[in-house]
Coordinates of C-alpha atoms and ligand atoms in Angstrom, one line a residue:
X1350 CA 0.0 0.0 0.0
X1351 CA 1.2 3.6 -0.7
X1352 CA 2.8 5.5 2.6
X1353 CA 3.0 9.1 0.3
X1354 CA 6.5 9.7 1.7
X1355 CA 6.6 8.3 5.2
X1356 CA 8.4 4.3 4.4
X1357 CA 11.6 5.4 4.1
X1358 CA 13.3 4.1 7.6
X1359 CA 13.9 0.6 6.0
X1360 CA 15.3 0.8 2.8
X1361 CA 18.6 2.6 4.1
X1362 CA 19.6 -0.4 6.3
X1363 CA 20.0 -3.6 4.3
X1364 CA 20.5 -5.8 7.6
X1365 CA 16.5 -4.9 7.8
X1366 CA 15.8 -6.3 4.3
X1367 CA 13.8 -10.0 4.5
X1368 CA 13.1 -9.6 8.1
X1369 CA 9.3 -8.3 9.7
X1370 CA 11.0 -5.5 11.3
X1371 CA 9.7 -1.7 11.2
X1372 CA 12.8 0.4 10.6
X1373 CA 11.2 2.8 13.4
X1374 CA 7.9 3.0 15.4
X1375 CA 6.6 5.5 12.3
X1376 CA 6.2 2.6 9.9
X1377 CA 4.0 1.4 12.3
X1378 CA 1.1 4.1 11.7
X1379 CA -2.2 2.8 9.9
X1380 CA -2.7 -0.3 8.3
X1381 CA -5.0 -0.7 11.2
X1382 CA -7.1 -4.1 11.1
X1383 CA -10.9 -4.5 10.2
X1384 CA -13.1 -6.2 12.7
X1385 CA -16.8 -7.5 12.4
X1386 CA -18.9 -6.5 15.1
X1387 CA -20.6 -9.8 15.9
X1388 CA -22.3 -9.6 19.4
X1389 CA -23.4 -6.0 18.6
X1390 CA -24.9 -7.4 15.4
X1391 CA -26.6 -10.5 17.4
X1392 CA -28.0 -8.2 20.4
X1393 CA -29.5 -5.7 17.4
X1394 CA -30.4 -8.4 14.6
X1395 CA -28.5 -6.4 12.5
X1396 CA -28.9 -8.4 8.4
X1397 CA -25.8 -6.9 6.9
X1398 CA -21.7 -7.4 7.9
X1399 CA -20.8 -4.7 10.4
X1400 CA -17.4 -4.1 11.1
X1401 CA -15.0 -1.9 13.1
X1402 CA -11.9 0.2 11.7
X1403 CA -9.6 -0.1 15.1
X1404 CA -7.3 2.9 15.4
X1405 CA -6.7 2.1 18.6
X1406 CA -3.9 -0.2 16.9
X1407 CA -2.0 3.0 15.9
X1408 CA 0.8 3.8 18.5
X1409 CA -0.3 6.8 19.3
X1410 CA -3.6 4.6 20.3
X1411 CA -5.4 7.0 18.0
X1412 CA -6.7 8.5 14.3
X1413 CA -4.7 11.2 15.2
X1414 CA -1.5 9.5 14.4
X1415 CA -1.9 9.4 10.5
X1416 CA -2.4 13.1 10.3
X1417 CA 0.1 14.3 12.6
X1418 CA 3.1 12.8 10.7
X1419 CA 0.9 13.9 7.2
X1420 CA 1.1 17.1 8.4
X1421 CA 4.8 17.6 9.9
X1422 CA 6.8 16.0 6.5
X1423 CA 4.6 18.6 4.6
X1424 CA 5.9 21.1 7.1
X1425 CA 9.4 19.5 6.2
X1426 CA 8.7 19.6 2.5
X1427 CA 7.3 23.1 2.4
X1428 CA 10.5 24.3 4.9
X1429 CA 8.5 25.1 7.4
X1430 CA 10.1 22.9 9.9
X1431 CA 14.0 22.8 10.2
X1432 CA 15.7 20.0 11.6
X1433 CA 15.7 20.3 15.1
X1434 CA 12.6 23.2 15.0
X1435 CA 10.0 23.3 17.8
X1436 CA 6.1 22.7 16.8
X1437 CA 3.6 24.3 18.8
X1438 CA -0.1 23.3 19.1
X1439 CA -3.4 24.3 21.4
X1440 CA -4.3 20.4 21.7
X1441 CA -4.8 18.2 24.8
X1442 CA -6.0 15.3 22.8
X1443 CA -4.7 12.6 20.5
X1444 CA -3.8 14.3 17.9
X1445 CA -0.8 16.2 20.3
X1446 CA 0.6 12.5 21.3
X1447 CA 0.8 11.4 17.3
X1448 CA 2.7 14.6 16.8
X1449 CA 4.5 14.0 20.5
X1450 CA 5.7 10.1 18.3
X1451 CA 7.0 12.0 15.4
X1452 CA 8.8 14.8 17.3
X1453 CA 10.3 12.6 19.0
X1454 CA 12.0 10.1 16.4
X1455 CA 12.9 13.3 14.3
X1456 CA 14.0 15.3 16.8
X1457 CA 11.6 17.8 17.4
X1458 CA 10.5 19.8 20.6
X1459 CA 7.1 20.0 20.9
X1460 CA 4.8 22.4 23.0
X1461 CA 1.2 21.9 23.3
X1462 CA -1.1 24.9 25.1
X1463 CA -3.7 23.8 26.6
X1464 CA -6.7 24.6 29.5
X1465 CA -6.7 24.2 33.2
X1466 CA -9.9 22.1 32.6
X1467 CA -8.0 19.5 30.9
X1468 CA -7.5 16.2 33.4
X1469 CA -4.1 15.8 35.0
X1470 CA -3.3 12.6 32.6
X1471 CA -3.5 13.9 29.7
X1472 CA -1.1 16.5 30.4
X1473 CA 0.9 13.4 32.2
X1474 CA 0.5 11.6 29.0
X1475 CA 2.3 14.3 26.7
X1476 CA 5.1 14.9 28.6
X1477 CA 5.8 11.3 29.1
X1478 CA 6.6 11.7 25.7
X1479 CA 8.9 14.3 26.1
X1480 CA 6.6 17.1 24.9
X1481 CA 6.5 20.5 27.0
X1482 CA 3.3 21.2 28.5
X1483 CA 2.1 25.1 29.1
X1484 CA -1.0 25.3 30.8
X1485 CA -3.1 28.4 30.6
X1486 CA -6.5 29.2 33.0
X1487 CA -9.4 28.5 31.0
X1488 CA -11.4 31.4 32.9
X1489 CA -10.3 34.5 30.7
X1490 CA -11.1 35.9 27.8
X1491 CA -9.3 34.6 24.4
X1492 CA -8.0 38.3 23.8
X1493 CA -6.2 38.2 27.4
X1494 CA -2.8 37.7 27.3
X1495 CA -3.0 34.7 29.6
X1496 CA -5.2 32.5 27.4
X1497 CA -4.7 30.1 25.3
X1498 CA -4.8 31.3 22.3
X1499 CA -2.5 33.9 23.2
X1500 CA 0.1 32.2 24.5
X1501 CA 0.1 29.7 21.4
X1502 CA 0.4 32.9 19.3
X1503 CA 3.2 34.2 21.5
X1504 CA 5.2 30.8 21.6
X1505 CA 5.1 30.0 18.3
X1506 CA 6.4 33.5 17.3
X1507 CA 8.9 33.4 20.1
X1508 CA 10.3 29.8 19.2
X1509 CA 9.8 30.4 15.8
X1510 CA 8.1 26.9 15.7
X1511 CA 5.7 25.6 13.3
X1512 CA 2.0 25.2 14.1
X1513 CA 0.6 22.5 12.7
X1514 CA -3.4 23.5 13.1
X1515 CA -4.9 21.0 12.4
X1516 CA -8.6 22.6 11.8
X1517 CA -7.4 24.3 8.9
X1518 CA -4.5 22.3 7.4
X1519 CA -5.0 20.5 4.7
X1520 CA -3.1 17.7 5.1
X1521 CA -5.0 16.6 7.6
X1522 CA -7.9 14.9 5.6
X1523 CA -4.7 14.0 3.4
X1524 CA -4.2 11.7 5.4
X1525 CA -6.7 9.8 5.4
X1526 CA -7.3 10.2 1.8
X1527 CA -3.7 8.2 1.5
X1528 CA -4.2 5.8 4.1
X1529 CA -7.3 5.0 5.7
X1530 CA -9.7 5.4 2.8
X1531 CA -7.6 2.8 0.9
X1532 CA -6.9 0.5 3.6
X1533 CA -10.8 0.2 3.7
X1534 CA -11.7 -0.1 0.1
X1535 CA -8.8 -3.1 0.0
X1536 CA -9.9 -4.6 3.4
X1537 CA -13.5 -4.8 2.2
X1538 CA -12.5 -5.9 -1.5
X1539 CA -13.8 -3.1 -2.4
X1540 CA -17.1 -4.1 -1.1
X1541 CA -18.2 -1.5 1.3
X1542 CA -21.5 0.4 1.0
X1543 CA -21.4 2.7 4.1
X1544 CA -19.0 4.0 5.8
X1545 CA -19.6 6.3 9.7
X1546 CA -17.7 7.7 11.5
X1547 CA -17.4 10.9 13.9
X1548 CA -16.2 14.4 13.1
X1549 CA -14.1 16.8 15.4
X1550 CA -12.2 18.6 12.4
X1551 CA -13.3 16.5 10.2
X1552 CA -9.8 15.4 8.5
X1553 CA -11.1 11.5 8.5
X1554 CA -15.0 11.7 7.9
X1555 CA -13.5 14.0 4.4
X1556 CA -10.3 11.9 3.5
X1557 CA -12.1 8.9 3.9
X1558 CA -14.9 10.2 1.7
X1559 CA -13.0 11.7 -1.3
X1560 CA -11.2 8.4 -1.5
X1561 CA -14.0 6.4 -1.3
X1562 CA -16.5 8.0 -3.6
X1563 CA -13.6 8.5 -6.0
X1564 CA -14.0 4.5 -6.1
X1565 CA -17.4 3.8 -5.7
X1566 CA -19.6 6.9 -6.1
X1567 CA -22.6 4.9 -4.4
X1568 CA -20.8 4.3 -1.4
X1569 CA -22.9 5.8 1.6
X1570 CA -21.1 8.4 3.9
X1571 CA -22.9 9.3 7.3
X1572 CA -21.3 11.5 9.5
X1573 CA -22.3 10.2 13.6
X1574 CA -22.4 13.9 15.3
X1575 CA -23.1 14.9 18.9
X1576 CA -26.5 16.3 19.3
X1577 CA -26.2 20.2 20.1
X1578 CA -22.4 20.3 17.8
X1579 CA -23.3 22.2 14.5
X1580 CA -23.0 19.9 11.9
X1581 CA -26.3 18.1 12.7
X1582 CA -27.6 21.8 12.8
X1583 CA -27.7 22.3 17.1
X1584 CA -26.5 25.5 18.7
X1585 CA -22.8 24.5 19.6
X1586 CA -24.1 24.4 23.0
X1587 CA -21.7 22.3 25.7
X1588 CA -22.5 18.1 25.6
X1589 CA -19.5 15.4 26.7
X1590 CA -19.0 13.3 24.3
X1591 CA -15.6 14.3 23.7
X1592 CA -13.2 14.3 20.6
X1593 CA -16.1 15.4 18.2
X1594 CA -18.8 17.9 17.1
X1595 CA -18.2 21.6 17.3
X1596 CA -19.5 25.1 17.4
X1597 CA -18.0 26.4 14.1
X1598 CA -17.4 24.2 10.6
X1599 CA -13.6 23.7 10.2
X1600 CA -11.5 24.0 6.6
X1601 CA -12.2 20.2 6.2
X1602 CA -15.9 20.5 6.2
X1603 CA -17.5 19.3 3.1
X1604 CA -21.4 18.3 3.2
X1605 CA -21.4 17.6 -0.5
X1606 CA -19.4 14.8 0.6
X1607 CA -21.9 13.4 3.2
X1608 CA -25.0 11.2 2.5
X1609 CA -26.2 11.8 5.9
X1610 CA -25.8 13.2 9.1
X1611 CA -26.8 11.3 12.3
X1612 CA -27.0 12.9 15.6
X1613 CA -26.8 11.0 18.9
X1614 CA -27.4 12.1 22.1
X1615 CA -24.7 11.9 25.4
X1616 CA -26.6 8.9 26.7
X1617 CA -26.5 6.8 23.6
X1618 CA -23.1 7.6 22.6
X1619 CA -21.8 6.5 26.6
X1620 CA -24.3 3.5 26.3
X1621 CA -22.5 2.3 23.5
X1622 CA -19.3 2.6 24.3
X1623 CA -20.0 0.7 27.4
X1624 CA -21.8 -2.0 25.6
X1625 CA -19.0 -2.5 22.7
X1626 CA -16.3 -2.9 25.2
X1627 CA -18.6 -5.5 27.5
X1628 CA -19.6 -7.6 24.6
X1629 CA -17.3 -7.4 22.1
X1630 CA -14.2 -6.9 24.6
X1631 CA -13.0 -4.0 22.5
X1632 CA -12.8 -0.9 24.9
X1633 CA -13.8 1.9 22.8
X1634 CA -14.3 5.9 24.1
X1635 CA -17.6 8.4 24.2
X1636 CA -16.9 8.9 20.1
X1637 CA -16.5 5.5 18.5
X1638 CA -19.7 4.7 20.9
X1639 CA -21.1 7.7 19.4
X1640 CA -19.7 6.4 16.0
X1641 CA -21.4 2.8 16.5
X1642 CA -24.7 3.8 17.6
X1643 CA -25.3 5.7 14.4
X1644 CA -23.6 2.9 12.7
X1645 CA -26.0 0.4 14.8
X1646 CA -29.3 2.9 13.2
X1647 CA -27.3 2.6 9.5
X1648 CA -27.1 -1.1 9.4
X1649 CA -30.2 -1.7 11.0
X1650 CA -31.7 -1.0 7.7
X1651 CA -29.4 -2.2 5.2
X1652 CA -29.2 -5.1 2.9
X1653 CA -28.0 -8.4 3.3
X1654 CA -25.0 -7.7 1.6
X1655 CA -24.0 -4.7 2.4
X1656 CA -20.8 -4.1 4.3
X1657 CA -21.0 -1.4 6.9
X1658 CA -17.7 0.0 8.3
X1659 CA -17.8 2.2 11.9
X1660 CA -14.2 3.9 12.5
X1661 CA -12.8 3.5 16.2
X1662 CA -10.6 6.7 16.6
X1663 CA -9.4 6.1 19.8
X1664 CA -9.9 3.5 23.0
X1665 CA -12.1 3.5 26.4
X1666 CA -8.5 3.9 28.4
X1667 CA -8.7 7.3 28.4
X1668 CA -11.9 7.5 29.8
X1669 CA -11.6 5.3 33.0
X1670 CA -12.9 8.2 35.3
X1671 CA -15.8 8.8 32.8
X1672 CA -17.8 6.8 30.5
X1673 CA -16.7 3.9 32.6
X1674 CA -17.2 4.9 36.3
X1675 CA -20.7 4.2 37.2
X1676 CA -20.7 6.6 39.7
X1677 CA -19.6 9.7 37.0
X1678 CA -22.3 8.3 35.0
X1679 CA -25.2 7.8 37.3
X1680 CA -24.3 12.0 38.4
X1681 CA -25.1 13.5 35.2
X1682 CA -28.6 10.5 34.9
X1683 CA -27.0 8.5 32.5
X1684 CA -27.2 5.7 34.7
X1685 CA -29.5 4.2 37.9
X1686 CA -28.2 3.1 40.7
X1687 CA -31.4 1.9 42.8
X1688 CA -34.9 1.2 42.1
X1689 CA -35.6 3.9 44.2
X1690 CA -34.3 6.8 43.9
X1691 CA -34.5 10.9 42.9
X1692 CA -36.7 9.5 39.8
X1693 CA -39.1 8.4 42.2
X1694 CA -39.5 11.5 44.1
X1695 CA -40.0 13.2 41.4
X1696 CA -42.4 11.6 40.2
X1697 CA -44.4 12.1 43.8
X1698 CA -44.0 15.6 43.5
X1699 CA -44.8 15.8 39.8
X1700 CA -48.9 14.6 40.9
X1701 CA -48.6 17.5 43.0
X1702 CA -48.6 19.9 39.3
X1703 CA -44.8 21.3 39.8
X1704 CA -42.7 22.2 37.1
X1705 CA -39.2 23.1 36.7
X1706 CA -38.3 27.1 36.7
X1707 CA -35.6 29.1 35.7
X1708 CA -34.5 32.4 34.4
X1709 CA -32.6 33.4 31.5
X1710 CA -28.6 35.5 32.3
X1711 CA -30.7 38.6 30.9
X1712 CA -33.8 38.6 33.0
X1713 CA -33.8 41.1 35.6
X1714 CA -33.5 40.2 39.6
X1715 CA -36.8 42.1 39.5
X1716 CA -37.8 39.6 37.1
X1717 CA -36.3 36.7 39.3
X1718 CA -37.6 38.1 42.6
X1719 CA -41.5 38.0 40.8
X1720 CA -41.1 34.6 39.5
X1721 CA -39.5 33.3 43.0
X1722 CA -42.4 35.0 44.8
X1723 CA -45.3 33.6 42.4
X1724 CA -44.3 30.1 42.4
X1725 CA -43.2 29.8 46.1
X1726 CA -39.4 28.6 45.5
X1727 CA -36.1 30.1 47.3
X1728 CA -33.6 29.7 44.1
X1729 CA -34.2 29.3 40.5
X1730 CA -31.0 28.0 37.9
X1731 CA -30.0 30.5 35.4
X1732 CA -29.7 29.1 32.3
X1733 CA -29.2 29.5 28.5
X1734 CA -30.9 28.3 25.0
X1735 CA -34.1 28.1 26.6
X1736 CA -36.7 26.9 25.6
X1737 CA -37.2 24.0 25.6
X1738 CA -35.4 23.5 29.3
X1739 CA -33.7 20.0 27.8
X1740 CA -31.2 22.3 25.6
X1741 CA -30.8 24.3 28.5
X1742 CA -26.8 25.1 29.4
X1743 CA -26.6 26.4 33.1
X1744 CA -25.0 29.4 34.0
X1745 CA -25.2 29.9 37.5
X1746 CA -27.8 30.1 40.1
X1747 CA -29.8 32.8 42.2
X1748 CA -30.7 32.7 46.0
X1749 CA -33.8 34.3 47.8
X1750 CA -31.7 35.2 50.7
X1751 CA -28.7 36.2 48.6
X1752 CA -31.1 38.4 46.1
X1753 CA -32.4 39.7 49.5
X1754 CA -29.2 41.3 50.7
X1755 CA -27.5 42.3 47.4
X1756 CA -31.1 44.6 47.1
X1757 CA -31.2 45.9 50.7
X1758 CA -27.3 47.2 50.5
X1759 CA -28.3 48.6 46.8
X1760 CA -31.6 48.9 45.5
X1761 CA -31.0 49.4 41.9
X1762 CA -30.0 45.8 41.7
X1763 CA -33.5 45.0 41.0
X1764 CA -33.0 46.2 37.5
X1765 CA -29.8 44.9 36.7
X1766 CA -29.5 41.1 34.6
X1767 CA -29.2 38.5 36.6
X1768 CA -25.8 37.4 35.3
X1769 CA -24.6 40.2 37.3
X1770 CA -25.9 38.5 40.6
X1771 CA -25.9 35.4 40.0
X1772 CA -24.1 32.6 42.2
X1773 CA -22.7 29.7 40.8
X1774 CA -24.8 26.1 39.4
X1775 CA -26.6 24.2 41.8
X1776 CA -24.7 21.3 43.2
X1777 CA -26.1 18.3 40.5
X1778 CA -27.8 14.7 41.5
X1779 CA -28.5 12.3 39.1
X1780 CA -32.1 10.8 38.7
X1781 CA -31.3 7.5 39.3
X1782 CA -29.5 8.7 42.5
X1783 CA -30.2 7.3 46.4
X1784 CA -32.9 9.8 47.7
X1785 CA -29.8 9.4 50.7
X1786 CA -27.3 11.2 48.9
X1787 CA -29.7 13.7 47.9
X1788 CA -30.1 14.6 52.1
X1789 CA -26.7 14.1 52.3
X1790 CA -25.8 16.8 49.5
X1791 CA -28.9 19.0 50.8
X1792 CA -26.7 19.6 54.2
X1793 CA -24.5 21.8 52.5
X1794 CA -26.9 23.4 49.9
X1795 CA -29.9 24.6 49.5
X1796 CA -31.4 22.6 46.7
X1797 CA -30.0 20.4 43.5
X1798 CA -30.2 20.3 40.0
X1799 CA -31.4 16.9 39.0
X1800 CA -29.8 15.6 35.9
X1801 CA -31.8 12.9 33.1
X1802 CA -29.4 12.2 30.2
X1803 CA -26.7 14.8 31.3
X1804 CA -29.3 17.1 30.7
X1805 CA -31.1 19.9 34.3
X1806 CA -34.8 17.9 34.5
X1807 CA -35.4 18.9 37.7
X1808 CA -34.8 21.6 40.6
X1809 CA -34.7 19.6 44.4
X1810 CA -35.4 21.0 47.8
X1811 CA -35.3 20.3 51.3
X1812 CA -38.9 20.7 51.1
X1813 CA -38.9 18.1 48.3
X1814 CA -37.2 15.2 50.0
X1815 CA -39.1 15.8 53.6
X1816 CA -42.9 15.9 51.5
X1817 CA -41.5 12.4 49.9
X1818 CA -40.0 10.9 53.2
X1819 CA -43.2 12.0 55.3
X1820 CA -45.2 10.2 51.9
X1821 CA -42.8 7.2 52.2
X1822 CA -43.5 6.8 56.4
X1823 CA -47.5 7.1 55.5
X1824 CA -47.3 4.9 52.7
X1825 CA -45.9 2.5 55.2
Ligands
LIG2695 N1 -12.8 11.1 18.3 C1 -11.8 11.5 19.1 C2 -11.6 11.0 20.5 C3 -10.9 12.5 18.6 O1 -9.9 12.9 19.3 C4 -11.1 13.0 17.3 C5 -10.2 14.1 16.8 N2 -10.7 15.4 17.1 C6 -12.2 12.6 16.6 C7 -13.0 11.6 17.1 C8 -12.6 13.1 15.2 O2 -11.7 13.0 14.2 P1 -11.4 14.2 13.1 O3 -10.8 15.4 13.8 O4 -10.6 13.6 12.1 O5 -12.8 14.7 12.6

C-alpha cells in the first residue's frame, strides 16, 4: 500500500531487508485491522456485515497518528520545519501524542497549550513523551494575554516553531485520503457500502470520503455527530461526548461529501461505548460509541449484503474516570443506581402539578424576585438556550436570601441582569440517584439540579425530600 513519503526508515539499512522488522515505530502508523462486530450485530439483529476500523492499533492509540506525521513532513517539504525546529499546538488530545511520536523520532520539541480544565493525565500523557506542556487558565477571555490562544500565538512566534493546526490544514484529511480510505476499500475488497464515522475537524469523515467515492460513487457516507455540535444543525451548546462535534465548521468541512448526518445524544453515545467494550471486549471511548450507535441505526436498515464499516478513533482507556465509572455516569442521569431513587421522588412531586423554573442570564433580579415570589421557590438555575429547558446550558444560580441582601445594601440591583448577581450552578444529582445522597448533599446546599441524560430535568429542595419521606413513612 502507498505510505506518500513516510516508508523510508527501512530501505537505508539492508541488515532490515527479508526480516518483519519496522525500521522505526513511524512505519507502524495505519494499516489498522478490520473487525466484524458480531455480538453487537446479534444483540440488534442487524442483516448486513458490520465491522469496526480499530485505530486504537495505531501507536499513538489514535486516528490522530496518520495526520500528525501527514502534516509535519509537509511542514518538512514546504520548509516550514528545520531540523531540530520546535512545533507548537493548542491540543490536549490525541492528535498532540501522534505529533509527540513523530517529534520525537525526528527530533523535534514540541509544545502543546492547553486549558486548566483539561484532566491531569493527559497533560501526564504528553510529557511522558517528552513534549512541553504550558498550561493556561481556561477562565479568561481569548484576547487576554493569559489565554490560550494567546500564549500559542506568543510561543510560536517566540520559538519560531511551526503550528501545525490542524482545523485548517489540509493535510490533515490528506491523510486519510492516503491511508485510511484505501486500507478500507482493499480490506472490504472493495465491497463497502457505508461507511460512519465521527467528526471533530473533520480530516477523516472527508479523507475517507474523497477516496471512497472517487472509487465507488454509491458508497454511503454518514457523518455520527453529537447532538447540540453544529454539523447536525444544534446551537454548539456544551455536551461530553468528547473528541467530536463543534461550534463552528472547520476547513475540512465538506457536506457535499456526506450522505447523511446522524446525531446522537450523550446517553447513547456513553451507552454504546460501554456496551461495545462488554460484549465485544474492545474498549472503545464516548466517540467510536457515538460512532457505532449511528452505525447500529445505519445497518439496522441495510441489505444483506451490504458491508457497513464504523471507525474506532481512539480506546475507552482514556476514559476510566468517565464513560466507565458508574458513579460519573449515574451524576449526570446517564445511569440508575437503585430502584428507588430521585426519579421516584420526582415523580411524587410531579402529581402534586410542579414544574421546573428558571431564568434566562438577561432577566432582571426584579424579574427573578416575581417569578421566585409567584411560584413559592427560594432559588431558580439561570440558564441559556431556553426553551425547551432540555437544551438548557446552566449558568449559575440565584438565591432568595442572597437576592435579598444584594437589594437591601443597593436597590437598583433589582433592575440589573441576573448574570450580574448570579451565584454559581446548583450542586447536580442524578435521577437514578439514592434519595440518601440527595439529604446528604442537601446539608451543605440549598437545593440540586437533578440531571436525566446529562441534561437539568429537575430543581430539588429540602422541602422536596421531607414531603416524599413523610409520603414514604404514610405509605408505610
Ligand atoms: N474522536 C476523538 C476521540 C478525537 O480525538 C477526534 C479528533 N478530534 C475525533 C474523534 C474526530 O476526528 P477528526 O478530527 O478527524 O474529525
Amino acid at each position: 500500500m502507498s505510505r506518500g513519503a513516510h516508508a523510508d526508515d527501512r530501505v537505508g539499512d539492508e541488515r532490515l531487508w527479508g526480516t518483519a522488522i519496522a525500521g522505526s515505530v513511524i512505519e507502524l502508523f495505519g494499516h489498522t485491522p478490520l473487525v466484524r462486530l458480531k455480538r453487537m450485530s446479534e444483540i440488534h439483529a442487524i442483516p448486513c456485515v458490520l465491522a469496526m476500523k480499530m485505530e486504537t492499533t495505531n501507536p499513538g492509540g489514535s486516528a490522530k497518528d496518520r495526520p500528525a506525521l501527514e502534516m509535519i513532513i509537509a511542514a518538512e517539504r514546504d520548509g516550514l520545519l528545520r531540523p531540530g525546529g520546535t512545533i507548537v499546538e493548542p491540543t490536549s488530545g490525541n492528535t498532540g501524542v501522534g505529533l509527540a511520536i513523530v517529534a520525537a523520532q525526528r527530533g523535534y520539541t514540541c509544545v502543546f497549550v492547553m486549558t486548566d480544565k483539561v484532566a491531569p493525565e493527559k497533560v501526564a500523557l504528553l510529557k511522558a513523551y517528552g513534549a512541553e506542556v504550558v498550561v493556561c487558565p481556561v477562565a479568561v477571555a481569548p484576547e487576554d494575554p493569559s489565554s490560550y490562544y494567546c500564549v500559542a500565538e506568543r510561543l510560536t512566534l517566540e520559538r519560531r516553531a511551526f503550528r501545525p493546526n490542524q482545523y485548517a490544514n489540509p493535510n490533515n484529511p490528506l491523510a486519510h485520503y492516503r491511508t485510511t480510505g484505501p486500507e478500507l476499500w482493499q480490506q472490504t475488497a472493495g465491497r463497502i457500502t457505508h461507511f460512519v464515522a465521527g467528526a471533530g475537524t473533520c480530516g477523516t469523515i472527508t479523507g475517507v470520503a474523497r477516496y471512497l467515492k472517487e472509487q465507488n460513487p454509491d458508497i454511503q457516507i454518514i457523518v455520527a455527530d453529537p447532538e447540540a455540535s453544529v454539523f447536525s444543525g444544534g446551537s454548539g451548546r456544551p455536551y461530553l461526548v468528547e473528541g467530536v462535534g463543534e461550534d463552528f465548521f472547520p476547513a475540512a468541512w465538506q457536506p457535499d461529501l456526506y450522505d447523511r448526518i446522524i446525531a446522537v445524544s450523550d446517553e447513547d453515545s456513553f451507552l454504546a461505548a460501554r456496551r461495545v467494550s462488554r460484549e465485544e471486549g474492545i474498549l472503545i471511548g464516548g466517540s467510536g460509541g457515538l460512532a457505532v450507535a449511528a452505525a447500529i441505526e445505519v445497518a439496522s436498515t441495510a441489505e444483506p449484503t451490504d458491508i457497513v464499516v464504523v471507525l474506532n478513533p481512539d480506546s475507552g482507556r482514556g476514559y476510566l474516570s468517565r464513560v466507565f465509572d458508574d458513579h460519573w455516569m449515574a451524576n449526570f442521569g446517564f445511569l440508575r443506581e437503585c430502584d428507588e431513587c430521585v426519579a421516584t421522588l420526582l415523580a411524587r412531586r410531579r402529581a402534586n402539578g410542579a414544574d421546573l423554573l428558571y431564568v434566562n442570564p438577561s432577566n432582571t433580579v426584579r424579574e427573578a424576585i416575581d417569578l421566585m415570589r409567584g411560584h413559592g421557590v427560594s432559588q431558580l438555575p439561570v440558564c441559556k438556550n431556553t426553551p425547551p429547558f432540555a437544551n438548557a446550558e446552566v449558568s449559575g444560580a440565584v438565591d432568595e436570601l442572597e437576592l435579598m441582601n444584594a437589594v437591601f445594601r443597593n436597590p437598583s440591583v433589582t433592575e440589573l441582569p441576573v448574570s450580574q448577581v448570579m451565584g454559581p450552578p446548583l450542586p447536580t444529582i442524578g435521577i437514578g440517584q439514592e434519595v440518601d445522597l440527595a439529604v446528604q448533599m442537601l446539608v451543605g446546599a440549598p437545593a440540586l439540579m437533578v440531571l436525566a441524560g446529562g441534561r437539568p430535568l429537575a430543581v430539588i429542595t429540602r422541602t422536596d425530600v421531607l414531603s416524599y419521606l413523610e409520603g414514604e413513612s404514610t405509605h408505610g
